[in-house]
XYZ file of C-alpha atoms in Angstrom:
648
model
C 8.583 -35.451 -123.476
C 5.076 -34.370 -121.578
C 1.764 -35.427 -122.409
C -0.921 -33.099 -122.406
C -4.347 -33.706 -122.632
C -7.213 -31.606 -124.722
C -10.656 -30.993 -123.134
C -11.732 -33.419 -125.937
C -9.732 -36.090 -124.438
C -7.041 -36.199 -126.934
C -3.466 -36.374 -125.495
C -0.502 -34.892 -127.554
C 2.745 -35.312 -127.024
C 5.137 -32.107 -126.806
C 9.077 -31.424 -125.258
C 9.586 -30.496 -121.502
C 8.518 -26.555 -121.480
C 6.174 -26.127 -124.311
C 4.057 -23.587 -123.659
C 0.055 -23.350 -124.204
C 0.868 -21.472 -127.476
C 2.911 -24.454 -128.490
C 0.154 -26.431 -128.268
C -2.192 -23.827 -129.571
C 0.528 -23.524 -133.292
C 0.370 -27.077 -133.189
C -3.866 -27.450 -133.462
C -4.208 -24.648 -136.220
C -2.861 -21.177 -136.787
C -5.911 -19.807 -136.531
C -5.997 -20.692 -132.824
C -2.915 -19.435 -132.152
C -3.807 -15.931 -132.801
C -6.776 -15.667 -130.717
C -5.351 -18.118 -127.667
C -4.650 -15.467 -124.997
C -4.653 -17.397 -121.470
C -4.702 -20.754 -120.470
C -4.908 -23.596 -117.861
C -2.950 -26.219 -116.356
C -3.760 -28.631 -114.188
C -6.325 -26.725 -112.486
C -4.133 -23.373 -112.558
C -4.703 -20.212 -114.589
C -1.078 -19.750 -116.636
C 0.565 -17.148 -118.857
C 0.132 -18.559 -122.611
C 4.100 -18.976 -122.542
C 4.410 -20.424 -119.542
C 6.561 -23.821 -120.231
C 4.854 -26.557 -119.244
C 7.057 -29.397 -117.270
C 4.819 -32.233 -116.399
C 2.225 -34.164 -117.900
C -1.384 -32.550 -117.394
C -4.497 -31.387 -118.705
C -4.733 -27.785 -120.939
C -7.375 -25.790 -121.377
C -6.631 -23.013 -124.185
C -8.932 -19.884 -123.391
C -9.962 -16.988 -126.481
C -12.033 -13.849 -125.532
C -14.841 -15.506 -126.495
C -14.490 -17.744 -123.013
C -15.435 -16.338 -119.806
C -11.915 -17.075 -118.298
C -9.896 -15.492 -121.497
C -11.975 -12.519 -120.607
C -10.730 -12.474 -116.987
C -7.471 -12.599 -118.136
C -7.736 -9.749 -120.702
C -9.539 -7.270 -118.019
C -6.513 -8.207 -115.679
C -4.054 -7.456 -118.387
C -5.741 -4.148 -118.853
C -5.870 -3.178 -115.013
C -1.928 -3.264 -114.921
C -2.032 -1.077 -118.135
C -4.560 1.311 -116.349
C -1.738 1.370 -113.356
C 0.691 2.384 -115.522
C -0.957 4.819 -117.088
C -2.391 6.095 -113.624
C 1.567 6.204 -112.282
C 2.886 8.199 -115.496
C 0.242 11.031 -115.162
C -0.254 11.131 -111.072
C 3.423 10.326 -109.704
C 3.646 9.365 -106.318
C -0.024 7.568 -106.367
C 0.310 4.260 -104.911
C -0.826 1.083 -105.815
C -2.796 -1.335 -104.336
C -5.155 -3.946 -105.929
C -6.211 -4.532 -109.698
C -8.129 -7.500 -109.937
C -10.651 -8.332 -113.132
C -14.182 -8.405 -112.202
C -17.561 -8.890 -114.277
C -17.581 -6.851 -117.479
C -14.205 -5.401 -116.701
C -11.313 -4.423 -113.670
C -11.132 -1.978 -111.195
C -7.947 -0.577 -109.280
C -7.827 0.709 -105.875
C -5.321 3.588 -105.555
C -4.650 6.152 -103.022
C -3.710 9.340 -104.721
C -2.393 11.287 -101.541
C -3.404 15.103 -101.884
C -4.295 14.397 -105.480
C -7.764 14.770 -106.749
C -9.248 12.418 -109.865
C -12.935 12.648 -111.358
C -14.516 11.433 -114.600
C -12.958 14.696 -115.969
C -9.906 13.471 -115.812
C -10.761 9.713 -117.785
C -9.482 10.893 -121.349
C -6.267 11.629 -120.588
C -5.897 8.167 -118.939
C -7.517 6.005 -121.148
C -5.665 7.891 -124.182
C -2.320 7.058 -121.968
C -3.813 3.299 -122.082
C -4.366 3.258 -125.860
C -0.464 4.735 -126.288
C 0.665 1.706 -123.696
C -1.055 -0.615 -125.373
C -0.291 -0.018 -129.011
C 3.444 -0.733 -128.059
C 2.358 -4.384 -128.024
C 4.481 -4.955 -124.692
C 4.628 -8.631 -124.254
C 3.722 -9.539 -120.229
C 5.874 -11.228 -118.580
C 6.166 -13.063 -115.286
C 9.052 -13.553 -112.976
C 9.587 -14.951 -109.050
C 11.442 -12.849 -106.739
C 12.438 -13.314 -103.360
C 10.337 -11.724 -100.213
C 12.924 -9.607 -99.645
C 13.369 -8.706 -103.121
C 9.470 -7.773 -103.271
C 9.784 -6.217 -99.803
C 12.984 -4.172 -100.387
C 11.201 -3.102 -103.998
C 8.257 -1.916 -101.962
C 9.771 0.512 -99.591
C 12.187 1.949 -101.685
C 9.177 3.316 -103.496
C 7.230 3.817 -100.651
C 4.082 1.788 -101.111
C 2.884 -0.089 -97.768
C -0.025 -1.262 -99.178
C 1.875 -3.965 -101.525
C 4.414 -4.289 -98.119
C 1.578 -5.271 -95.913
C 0.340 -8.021 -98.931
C 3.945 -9.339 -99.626
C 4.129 -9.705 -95.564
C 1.778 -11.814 -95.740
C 3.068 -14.129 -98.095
C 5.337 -16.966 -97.876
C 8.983 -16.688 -99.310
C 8.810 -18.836 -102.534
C 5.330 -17.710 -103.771
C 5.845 -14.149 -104.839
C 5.980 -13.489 -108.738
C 5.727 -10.065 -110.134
C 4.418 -9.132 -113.536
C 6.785 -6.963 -115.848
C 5.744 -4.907 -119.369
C 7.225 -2.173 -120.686
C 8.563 0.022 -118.010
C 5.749 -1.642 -115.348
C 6.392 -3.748 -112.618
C 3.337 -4.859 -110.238
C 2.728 -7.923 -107.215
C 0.733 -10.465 -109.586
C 0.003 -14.149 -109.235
C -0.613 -14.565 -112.773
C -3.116 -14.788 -115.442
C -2.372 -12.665 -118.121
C -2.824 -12.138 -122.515
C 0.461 -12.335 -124.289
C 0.702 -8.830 -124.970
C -0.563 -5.004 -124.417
C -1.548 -4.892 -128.232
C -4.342 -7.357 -127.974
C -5.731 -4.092 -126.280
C -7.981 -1.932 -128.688
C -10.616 0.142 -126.346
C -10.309 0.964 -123.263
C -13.339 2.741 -121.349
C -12.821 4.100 -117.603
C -16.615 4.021 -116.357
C -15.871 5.632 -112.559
C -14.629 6.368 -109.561
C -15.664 5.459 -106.021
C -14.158 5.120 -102.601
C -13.111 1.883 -101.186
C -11.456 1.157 -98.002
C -8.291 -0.633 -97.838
C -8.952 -4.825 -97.766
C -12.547 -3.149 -97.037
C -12.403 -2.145 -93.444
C -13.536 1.068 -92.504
C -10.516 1.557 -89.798
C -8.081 1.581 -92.798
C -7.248 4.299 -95.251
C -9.888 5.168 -97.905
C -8.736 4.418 -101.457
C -10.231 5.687 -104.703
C -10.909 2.817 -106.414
C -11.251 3.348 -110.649
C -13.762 1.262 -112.895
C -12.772 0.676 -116.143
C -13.526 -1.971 -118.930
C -11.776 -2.893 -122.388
C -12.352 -5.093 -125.557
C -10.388 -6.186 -128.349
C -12.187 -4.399 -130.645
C -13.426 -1.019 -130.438
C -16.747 -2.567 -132.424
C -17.346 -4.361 -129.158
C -16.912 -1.323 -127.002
C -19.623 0.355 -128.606
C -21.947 -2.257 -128.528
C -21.335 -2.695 -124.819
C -21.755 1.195 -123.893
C -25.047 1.124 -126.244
C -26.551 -1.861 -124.093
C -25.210 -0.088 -120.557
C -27.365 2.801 -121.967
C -30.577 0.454 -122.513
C -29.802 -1.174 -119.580
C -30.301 1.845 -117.408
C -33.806 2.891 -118.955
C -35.098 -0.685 -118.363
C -33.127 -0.674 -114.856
C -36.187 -1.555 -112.598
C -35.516 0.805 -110.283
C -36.844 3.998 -112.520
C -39.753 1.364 -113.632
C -40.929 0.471 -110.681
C -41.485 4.359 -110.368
C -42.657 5.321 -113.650
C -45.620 2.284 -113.409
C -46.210 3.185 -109.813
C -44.969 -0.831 -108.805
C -43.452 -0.004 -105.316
C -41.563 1.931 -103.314
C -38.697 2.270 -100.598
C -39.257 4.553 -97.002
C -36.741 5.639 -95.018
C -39.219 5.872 -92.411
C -39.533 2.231 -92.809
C -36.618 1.104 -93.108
C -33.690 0.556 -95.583
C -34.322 -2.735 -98.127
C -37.821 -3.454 -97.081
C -39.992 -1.995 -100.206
C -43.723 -0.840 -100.415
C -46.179 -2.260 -102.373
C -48.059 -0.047 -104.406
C -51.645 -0.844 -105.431
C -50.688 -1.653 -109.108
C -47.485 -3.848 -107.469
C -49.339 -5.351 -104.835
C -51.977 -6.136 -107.760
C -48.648 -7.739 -109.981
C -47.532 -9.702 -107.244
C -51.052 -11.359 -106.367
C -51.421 -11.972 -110.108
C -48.070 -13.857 -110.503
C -48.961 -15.663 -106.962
C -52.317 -17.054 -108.140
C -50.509 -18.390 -111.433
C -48.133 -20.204 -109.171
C -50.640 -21.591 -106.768
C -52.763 -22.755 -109.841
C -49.968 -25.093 -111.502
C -49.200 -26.023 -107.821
C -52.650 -27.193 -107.097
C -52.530 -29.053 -110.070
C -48.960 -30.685 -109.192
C -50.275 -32.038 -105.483
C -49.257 -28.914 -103.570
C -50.652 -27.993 -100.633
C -50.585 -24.663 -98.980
C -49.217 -23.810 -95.775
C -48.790 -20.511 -93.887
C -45.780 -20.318 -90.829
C -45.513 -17.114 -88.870
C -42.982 -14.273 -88.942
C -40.603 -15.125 -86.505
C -39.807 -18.352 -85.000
C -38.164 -19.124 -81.502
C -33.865 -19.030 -81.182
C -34.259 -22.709 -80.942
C -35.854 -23.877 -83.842
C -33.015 -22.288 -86.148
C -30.087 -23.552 -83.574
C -31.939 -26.880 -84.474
C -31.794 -25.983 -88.660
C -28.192 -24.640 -88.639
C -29.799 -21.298 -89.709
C -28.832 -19.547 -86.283
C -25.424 -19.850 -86.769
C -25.329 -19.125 -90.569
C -27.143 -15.941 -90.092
C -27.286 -15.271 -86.507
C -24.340 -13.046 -85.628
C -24.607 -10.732 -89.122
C -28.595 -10.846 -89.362
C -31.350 -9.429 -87.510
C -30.488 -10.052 -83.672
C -33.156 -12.111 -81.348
C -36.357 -10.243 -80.220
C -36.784 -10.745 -76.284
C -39.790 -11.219 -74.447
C -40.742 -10.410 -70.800
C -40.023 -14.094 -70.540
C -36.655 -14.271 -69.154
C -34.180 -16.527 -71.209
C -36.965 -16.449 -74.170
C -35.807 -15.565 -77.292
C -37.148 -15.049 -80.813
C -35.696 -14.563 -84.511
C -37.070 -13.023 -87.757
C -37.852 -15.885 -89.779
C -34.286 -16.463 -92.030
C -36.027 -19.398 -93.994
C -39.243 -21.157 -93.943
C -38.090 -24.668 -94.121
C -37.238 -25.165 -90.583
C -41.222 -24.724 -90.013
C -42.020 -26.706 -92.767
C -40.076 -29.793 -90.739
C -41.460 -29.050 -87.686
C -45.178 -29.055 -89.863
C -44.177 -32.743 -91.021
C -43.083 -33.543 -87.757
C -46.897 -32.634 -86.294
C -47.868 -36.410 -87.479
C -46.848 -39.717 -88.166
C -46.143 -40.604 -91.677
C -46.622 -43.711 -93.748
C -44.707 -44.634 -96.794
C -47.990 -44.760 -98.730
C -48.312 -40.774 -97.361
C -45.503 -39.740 -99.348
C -44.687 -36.984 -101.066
C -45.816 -34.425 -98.821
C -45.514 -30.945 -100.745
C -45.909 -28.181 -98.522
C -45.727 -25.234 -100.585
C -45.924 -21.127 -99.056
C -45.483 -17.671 -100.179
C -43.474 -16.931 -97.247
C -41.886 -14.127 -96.012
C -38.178 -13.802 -94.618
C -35.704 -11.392 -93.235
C -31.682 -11.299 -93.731
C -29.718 -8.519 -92.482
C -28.068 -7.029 -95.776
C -25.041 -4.093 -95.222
C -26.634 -0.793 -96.088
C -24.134 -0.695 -98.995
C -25.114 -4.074 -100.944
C -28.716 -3.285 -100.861
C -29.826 -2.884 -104.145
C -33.984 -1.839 -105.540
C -35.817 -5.013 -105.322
C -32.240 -7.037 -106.441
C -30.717 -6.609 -102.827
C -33.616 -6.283 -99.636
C -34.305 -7.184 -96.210
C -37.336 -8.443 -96.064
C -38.898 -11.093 -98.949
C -41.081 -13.379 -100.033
C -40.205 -16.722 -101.475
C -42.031 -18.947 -103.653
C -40.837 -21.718 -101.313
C -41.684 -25.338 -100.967
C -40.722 -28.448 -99.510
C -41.225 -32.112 -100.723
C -40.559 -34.963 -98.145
C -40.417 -38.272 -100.449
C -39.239 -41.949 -100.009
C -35.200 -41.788 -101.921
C -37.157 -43.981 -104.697
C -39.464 -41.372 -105.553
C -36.352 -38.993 -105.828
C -36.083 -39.452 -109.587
C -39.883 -38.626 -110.448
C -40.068 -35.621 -108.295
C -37.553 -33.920 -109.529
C -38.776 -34.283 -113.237
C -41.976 -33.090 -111.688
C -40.336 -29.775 -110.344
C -38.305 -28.980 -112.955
C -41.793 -29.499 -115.608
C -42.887 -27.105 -113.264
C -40.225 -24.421 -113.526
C -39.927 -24.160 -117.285
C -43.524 -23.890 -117.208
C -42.685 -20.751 -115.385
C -40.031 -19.251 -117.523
C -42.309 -19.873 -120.647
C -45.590 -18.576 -119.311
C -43.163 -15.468 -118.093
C -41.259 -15.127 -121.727
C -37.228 -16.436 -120.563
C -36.546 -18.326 -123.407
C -32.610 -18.389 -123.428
C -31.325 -20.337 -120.510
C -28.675 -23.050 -119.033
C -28.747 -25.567 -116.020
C -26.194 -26.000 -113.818
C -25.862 -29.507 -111.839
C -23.725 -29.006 -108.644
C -22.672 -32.190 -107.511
C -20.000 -32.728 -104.878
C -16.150 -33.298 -104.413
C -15.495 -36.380 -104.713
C -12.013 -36.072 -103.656
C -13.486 -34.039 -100.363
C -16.380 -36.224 -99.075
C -16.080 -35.620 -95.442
C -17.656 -31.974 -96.120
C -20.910 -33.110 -97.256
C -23.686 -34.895 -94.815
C -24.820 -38.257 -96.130
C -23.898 -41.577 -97.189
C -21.603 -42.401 -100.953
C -24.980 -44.308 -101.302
C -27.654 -41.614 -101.659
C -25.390 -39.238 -102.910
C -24.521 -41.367 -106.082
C -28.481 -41.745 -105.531
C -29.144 -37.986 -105.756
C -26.939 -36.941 -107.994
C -27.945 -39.344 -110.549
C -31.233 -38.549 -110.187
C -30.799 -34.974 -111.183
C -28.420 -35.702 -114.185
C -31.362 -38.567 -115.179
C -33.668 -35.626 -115.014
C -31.426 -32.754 -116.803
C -31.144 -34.805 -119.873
C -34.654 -36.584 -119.688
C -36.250 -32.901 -119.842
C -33.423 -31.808 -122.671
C -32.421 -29.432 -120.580
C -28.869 -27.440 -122.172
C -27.003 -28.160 -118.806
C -23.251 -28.383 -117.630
C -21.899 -30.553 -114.466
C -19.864 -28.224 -111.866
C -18.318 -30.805 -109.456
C -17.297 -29.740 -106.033
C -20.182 -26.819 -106.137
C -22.943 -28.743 -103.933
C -23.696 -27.408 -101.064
C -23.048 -29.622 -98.343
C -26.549 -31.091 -97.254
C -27.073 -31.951 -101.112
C -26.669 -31.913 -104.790
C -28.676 -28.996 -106.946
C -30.144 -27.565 -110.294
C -29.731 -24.027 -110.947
C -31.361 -22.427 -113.980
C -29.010 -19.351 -115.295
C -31.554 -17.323 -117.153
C -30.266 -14.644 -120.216
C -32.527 -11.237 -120.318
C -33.479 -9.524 -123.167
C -29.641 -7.618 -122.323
C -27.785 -11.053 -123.054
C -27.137 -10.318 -118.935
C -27.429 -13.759 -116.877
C -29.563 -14.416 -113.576
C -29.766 -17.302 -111.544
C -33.808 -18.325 -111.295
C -35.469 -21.167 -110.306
C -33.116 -23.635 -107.696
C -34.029 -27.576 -106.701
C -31.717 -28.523 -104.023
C -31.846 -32.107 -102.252
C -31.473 -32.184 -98.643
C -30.031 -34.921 -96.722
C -29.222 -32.463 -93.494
C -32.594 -30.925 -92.272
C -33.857 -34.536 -92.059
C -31.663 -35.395 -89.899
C -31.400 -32.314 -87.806
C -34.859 -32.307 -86.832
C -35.101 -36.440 -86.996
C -37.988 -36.539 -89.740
C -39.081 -39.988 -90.570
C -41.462 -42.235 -92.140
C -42.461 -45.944 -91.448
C -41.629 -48.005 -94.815
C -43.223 -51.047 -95.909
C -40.722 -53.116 -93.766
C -42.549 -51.212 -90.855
C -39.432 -49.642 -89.699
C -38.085 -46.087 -89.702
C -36.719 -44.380 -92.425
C -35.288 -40.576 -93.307
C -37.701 -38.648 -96.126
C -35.447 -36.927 -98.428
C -36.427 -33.647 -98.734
C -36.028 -31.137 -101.968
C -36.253 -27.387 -101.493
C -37.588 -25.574 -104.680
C -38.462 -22.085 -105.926
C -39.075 -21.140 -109.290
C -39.168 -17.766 -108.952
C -36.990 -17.259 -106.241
C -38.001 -14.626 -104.437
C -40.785 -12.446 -105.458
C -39.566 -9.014 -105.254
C -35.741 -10.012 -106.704
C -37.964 -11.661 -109.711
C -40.284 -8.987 -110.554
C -36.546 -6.807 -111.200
C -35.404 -9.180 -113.377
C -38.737 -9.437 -115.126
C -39.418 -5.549 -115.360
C -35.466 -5.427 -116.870
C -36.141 -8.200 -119.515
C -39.264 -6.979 -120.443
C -38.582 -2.895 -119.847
C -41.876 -3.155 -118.331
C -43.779 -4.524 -120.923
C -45.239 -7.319 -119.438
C -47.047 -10.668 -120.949
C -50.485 -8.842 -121.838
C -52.011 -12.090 -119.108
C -49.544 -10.193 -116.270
C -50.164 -6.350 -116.637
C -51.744 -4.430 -114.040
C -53.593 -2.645 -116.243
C -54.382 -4.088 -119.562
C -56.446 -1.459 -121.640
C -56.652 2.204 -121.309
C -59.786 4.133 -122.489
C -59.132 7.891 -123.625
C -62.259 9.870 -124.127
C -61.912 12.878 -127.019
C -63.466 15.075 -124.442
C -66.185 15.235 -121.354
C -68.746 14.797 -124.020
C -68.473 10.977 -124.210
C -68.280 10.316 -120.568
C -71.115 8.311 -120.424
C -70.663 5.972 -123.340
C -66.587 5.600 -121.747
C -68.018 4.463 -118.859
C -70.276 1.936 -120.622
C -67.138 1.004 -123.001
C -65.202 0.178 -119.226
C -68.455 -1.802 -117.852
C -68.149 -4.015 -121.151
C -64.606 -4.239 -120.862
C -64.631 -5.440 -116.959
C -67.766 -8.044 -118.191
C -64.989 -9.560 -120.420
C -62.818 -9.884 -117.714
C -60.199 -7.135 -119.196
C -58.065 -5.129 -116.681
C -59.321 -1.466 -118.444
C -58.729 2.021 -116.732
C -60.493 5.570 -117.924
C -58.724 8.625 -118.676
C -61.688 11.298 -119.070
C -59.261 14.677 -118.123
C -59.442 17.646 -120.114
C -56.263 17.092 -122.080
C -55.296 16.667 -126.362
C -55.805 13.085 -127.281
C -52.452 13.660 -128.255
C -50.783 14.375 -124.851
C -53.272 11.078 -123.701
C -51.765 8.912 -126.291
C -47.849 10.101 -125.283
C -48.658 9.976 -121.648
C -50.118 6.105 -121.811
C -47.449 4.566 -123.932
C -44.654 5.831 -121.506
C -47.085 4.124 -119.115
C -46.776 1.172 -120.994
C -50.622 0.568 -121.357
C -50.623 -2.487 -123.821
C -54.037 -1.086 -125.793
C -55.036 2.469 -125.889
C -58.953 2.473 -126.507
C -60.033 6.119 -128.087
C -63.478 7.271 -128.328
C -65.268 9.782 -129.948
C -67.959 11.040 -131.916
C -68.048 8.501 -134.420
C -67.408 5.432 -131.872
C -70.417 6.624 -129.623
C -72.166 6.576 -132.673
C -71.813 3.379 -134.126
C -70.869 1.550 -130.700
C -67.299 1.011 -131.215
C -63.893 1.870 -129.966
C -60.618 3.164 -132.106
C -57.305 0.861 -131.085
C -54.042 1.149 -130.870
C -51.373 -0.878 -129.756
C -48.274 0.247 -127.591
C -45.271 0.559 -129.307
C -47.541 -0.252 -133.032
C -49.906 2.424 -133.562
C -53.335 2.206 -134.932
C -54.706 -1.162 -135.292
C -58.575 -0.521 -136.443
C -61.878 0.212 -135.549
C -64.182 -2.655 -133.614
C -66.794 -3.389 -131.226
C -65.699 -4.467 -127.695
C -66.687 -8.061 -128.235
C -64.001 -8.067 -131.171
C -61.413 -6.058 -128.937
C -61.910 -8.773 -126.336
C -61.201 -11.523 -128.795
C -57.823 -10.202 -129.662
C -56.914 -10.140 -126.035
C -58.051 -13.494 -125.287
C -55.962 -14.434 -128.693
C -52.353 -12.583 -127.400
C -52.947 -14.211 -123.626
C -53.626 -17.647 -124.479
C -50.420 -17.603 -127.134
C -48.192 -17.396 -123.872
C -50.331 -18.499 -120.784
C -51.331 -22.252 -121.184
C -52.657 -24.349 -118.846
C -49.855 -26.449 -116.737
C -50.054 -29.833 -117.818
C -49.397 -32.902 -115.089
């Protein structure tokens, strides 16, 4: 007999090679049917792989991100297949799963595939998969594998199995399909009910331009065909909020090639976004015991040899700027908290000084490949939100409450409302990677737990994920698109204190390391003001828009009384522009709601007349006739439902 053990904690007992679906028949029948991976000890297994020793199971469904994983792999070897039947003699090379589906790299010789060509696979997938073939894994030999290999010609999976020790090599059989696989599959082909191929792109082989250039084929798949077309209904939402077209259409920002790949241009309506969210920030801060800083550009080799930066970044970033001084050498700033150490370091510090906040809008440069930059998502050059706390370890706990108030005052100001926090603590069974004593680690990392649950934050514990000067708190944020972002990070630092020997004389008037805690709600700006113009498709909280009110005057007639409409408008402190052109009120009203104008103002005759303006909402329509005084009350009303005042 084994014993296995449930994530709840409950161990069963079962005979030497159950499998997971043993276990799964044995909880409820229900289970069983939608159990389609599972793990062991750590290790992703088939669900009838027998089980030999006692461990701990985890039994994954497609609801689970992992059972997921599994089912995309399953469908990348039925994608093969169906790839082999219809273009003989294309080879095979790598099928892993990926987020929201698989891919498959494949070099098709002298033959030619395009999106024209995706029916006839994905029908050939359907036909696969409705034989319900049961997947099943097997070990071979390397010289079984490599003797498999060549007699059908493929050196790509020769070159992997080379590379692999003798003992290790399993291969994956259904139906009339063999393929290299480690593992990690559903029971069966029929679990398969909609397939989608979504494209095709070239992709070297293992990704290095000297090699051979694959076509590698997207595709995705779902149990239910239900669930295919809600996914292809949010892709097509997703691409007319993707910020990319928004950022045009509102005349945000915009990318030069002039200037340079990844380093965007703020427009005047952008530049007026940005300075808006900024001044939010710096109000809470002020209120939280912030103070402002401002470090250059670019910073000399040194200091980042000195942070560690230099030889994270050095090599694949920006390389050093020389100077007619010979030996002198100077970077483009990678991160603004080795200047922030060297500003604590200007002075000595007392216990009774501490915390220090140093906070800065501060911009910095990484070297991103052509090919991963991405809109605002992926750039060059940005500006973080950054700060940097330097606090006694006893005032550990308290700060980070303090940060984290500060953050979800952020995401509800900003409307992200659906969101998780991840504590990254580290390996316990690895300490020699991480800088720092067990004592203020068990310190730190029971500070942040302390302050996840204290706040009632919905949070999970991944161990081993720390990074290695510290523990962290990441907030995964959900869009509007159910699609999840990582915003707003605390990290503690043990290691920059001690690189650049920071310390503070305690009440026993001796020397002691600050701990410091990086933090940054938003991030950085431009990769936040994507995600925001995605979740909101542009439609910003009314307190954030560039341009809150648009007036649209029934002809040149009412020019004058327009302009006195914007005067009052600006006296109330409401963002208004004028449209006066010769156009239909009609073609006005169409051209400002793709514009996203939150209030369309109209006046006339009759408004002139009485003193009034004609409203309408975007996206609502008509919402009544009113002085501006009354107008201005609504808006006041709608901002001061979302933008409160940050509370200490």
């Amino acid at each position: 007999m084994i014993k296995v053990t449930l994530p709840d904690g409950s161990i069963k007992e079962f005979e030497q090679g159950s499998t997971p679906m043993d276990v799964a028949q044995s909880i409820s029948a229900g289970l069983a049917r939608n159990v389609i991976s599972a793990k062991y000890n750590d290790t992703i297994v088939e669900t009838s792989t027998p089980l030999t020793t006692d461990g701990n199971l985890t039994l994954y469904t497609w609801n689970d991100d992992e059972g997921k994983q599994a089912f995309w792999h399953s469908t990348s070897h039925v994608m093969a297949q169906a790839i082999q039947d219809l273009y003989p003699g294309a080879k095979l090379t790598i099928g892993p799963s990926i987020e929201n589906g698989f891919y498959y790299d494949v070099d098709f010789g002298e033959q030619k595939i395009s999106e024209s060509d995706f029916q006839k696979i994905e029908n050939r997938m359907l036909e696969i998969a409705r034989g319900k073939h049961d997947f099943k894994m097997r070990s071979v030999t390397k010289e079984e594998a490599l003797d498999y290999y060549k007699k059908i010609d493929n050196p790509f999976k020769v070159e992997l199995i080379e590379n692999l020790e003798d003992g290790t090599i399993t291969f994956c059989d259904h139906d009339t399909f063999t393929d290299l696989c480690r593992g990690g599959h559903i029971p069966n082909t029929g679990i398969i009910k909609a397939v989608k191929l979504m494209n095709v792109a070239g992709a070297y082989w293992r990704g290095n331009e000297n090699n051979p250039q694959l076509t590698r084929v997207y595709g995705t798949s779902f149990p239910k065909q239900k669930e295919l077309k809600e996914y292809l209904e949010l892709l097509e939402e997703a691409k007319k909020r993707d910020h990319r077209k928004l950022g045009k259409e509102l005349e945000l920002f915009t990318f030069s090639q002039k200037v340079g790949q990844g380093l965007p241009l703020w427009l005047p309506k952008g530049a007026a976004l940005r300075e808006r969210l900024e001044n939010f920030l710096k109000k809470a801060q002020k209120k939280a015991g912030y103070e402002m800083v401002v470090s250059p550009h670019i910073g000399n080799k040194e200091l980042y040899v000195t942070s560690g930066h230099y030889a994270k970044y050095g090599e694949d970033s920006f390389q050093p700027i020389k100077t007619p001084h010979e030996g002198e050498e100077f970077l483009l700033k990678p991160m603004n908290c080795p200047h922030h150490c060297e500003m604590y370091n200007s002075q000595s510090w007392s216990y009774r000084d501490l915390p220090k906040r140093f906070a800065e809008f501060g911009t910095v440069y990484r070297y991103e490949q052509s090919g991963e930059l991405h809109g605002l998502t992926r750039v060059r050059g940005f500006t973080q939100d950054d700060a940097h706390i330097f606090c006694t370890p006893e005032q550990l706990d308290e700060e980070f409450k303090k940060v984290i108030d500060l953050t979800l005052y952020v995401f509800d100001s900003l409307g992200f409302e659906n969101f998780t926090a991840q504590v990254s603590l580290r390996d316990p069974e690895n300490k020699e990677k991480y800088i720092g004593s067990d004592d203020v680690w068990e310190k730190a990392e029971n500070a942040i737990i302390n302050a996840a649950k204290e706040k009632g934050l919905n949070y999970i514990i991944e161990t081993g994920e720390a990074a290695f000067y510290g523990p962290k708190l990441d907030f995964m944020v959900k869009d509007a698109l159910g699609r999840s972002w990582q915003l707003g990070t605390i990290q503690v630092d043990y290691n920059l204190p001690e690189r650049f020997d920071l310390t503070y004389k305690g009440s026993d008037n001796e020397s002691h390391r600050p701990v410091m805690i990086h933090r940054a709600p938003f991030g950085s700006m431009e990769r936040f003001i994507a995600i925001l113009l995605e979740h909101t498709g542009g439609n910003f909280p009314l307190w954030l828009m560039p341009e809150q009110a648009i007036i649209l005057s029934l002809s040149e007639k009412y020019e004058k009384y327009s302009q006195k409409v914007l005067s009052l408008l600006e006296n109330h402190e409401i963002r208004g522009v004028l449209d006066n052109r010769n156009e239909t009120i009609g073609k006005k009203i169409r051209e400002a709601e793709v514009k996203k104008f939150p209030y369309m103002l109209i006046v006339g005759e009759q408004e002139a007349k009485d003193g009034t303006i004609s409203v309408r909402k975007h996206g609502e329509g008509d919402i009544g006739t009113m002085p501006v005084e009354e107008f201005a009350q609504i808006i006041n009303n709608e901002i001061g439902k979302t933008l409160k005042a940050f509370e200490v």
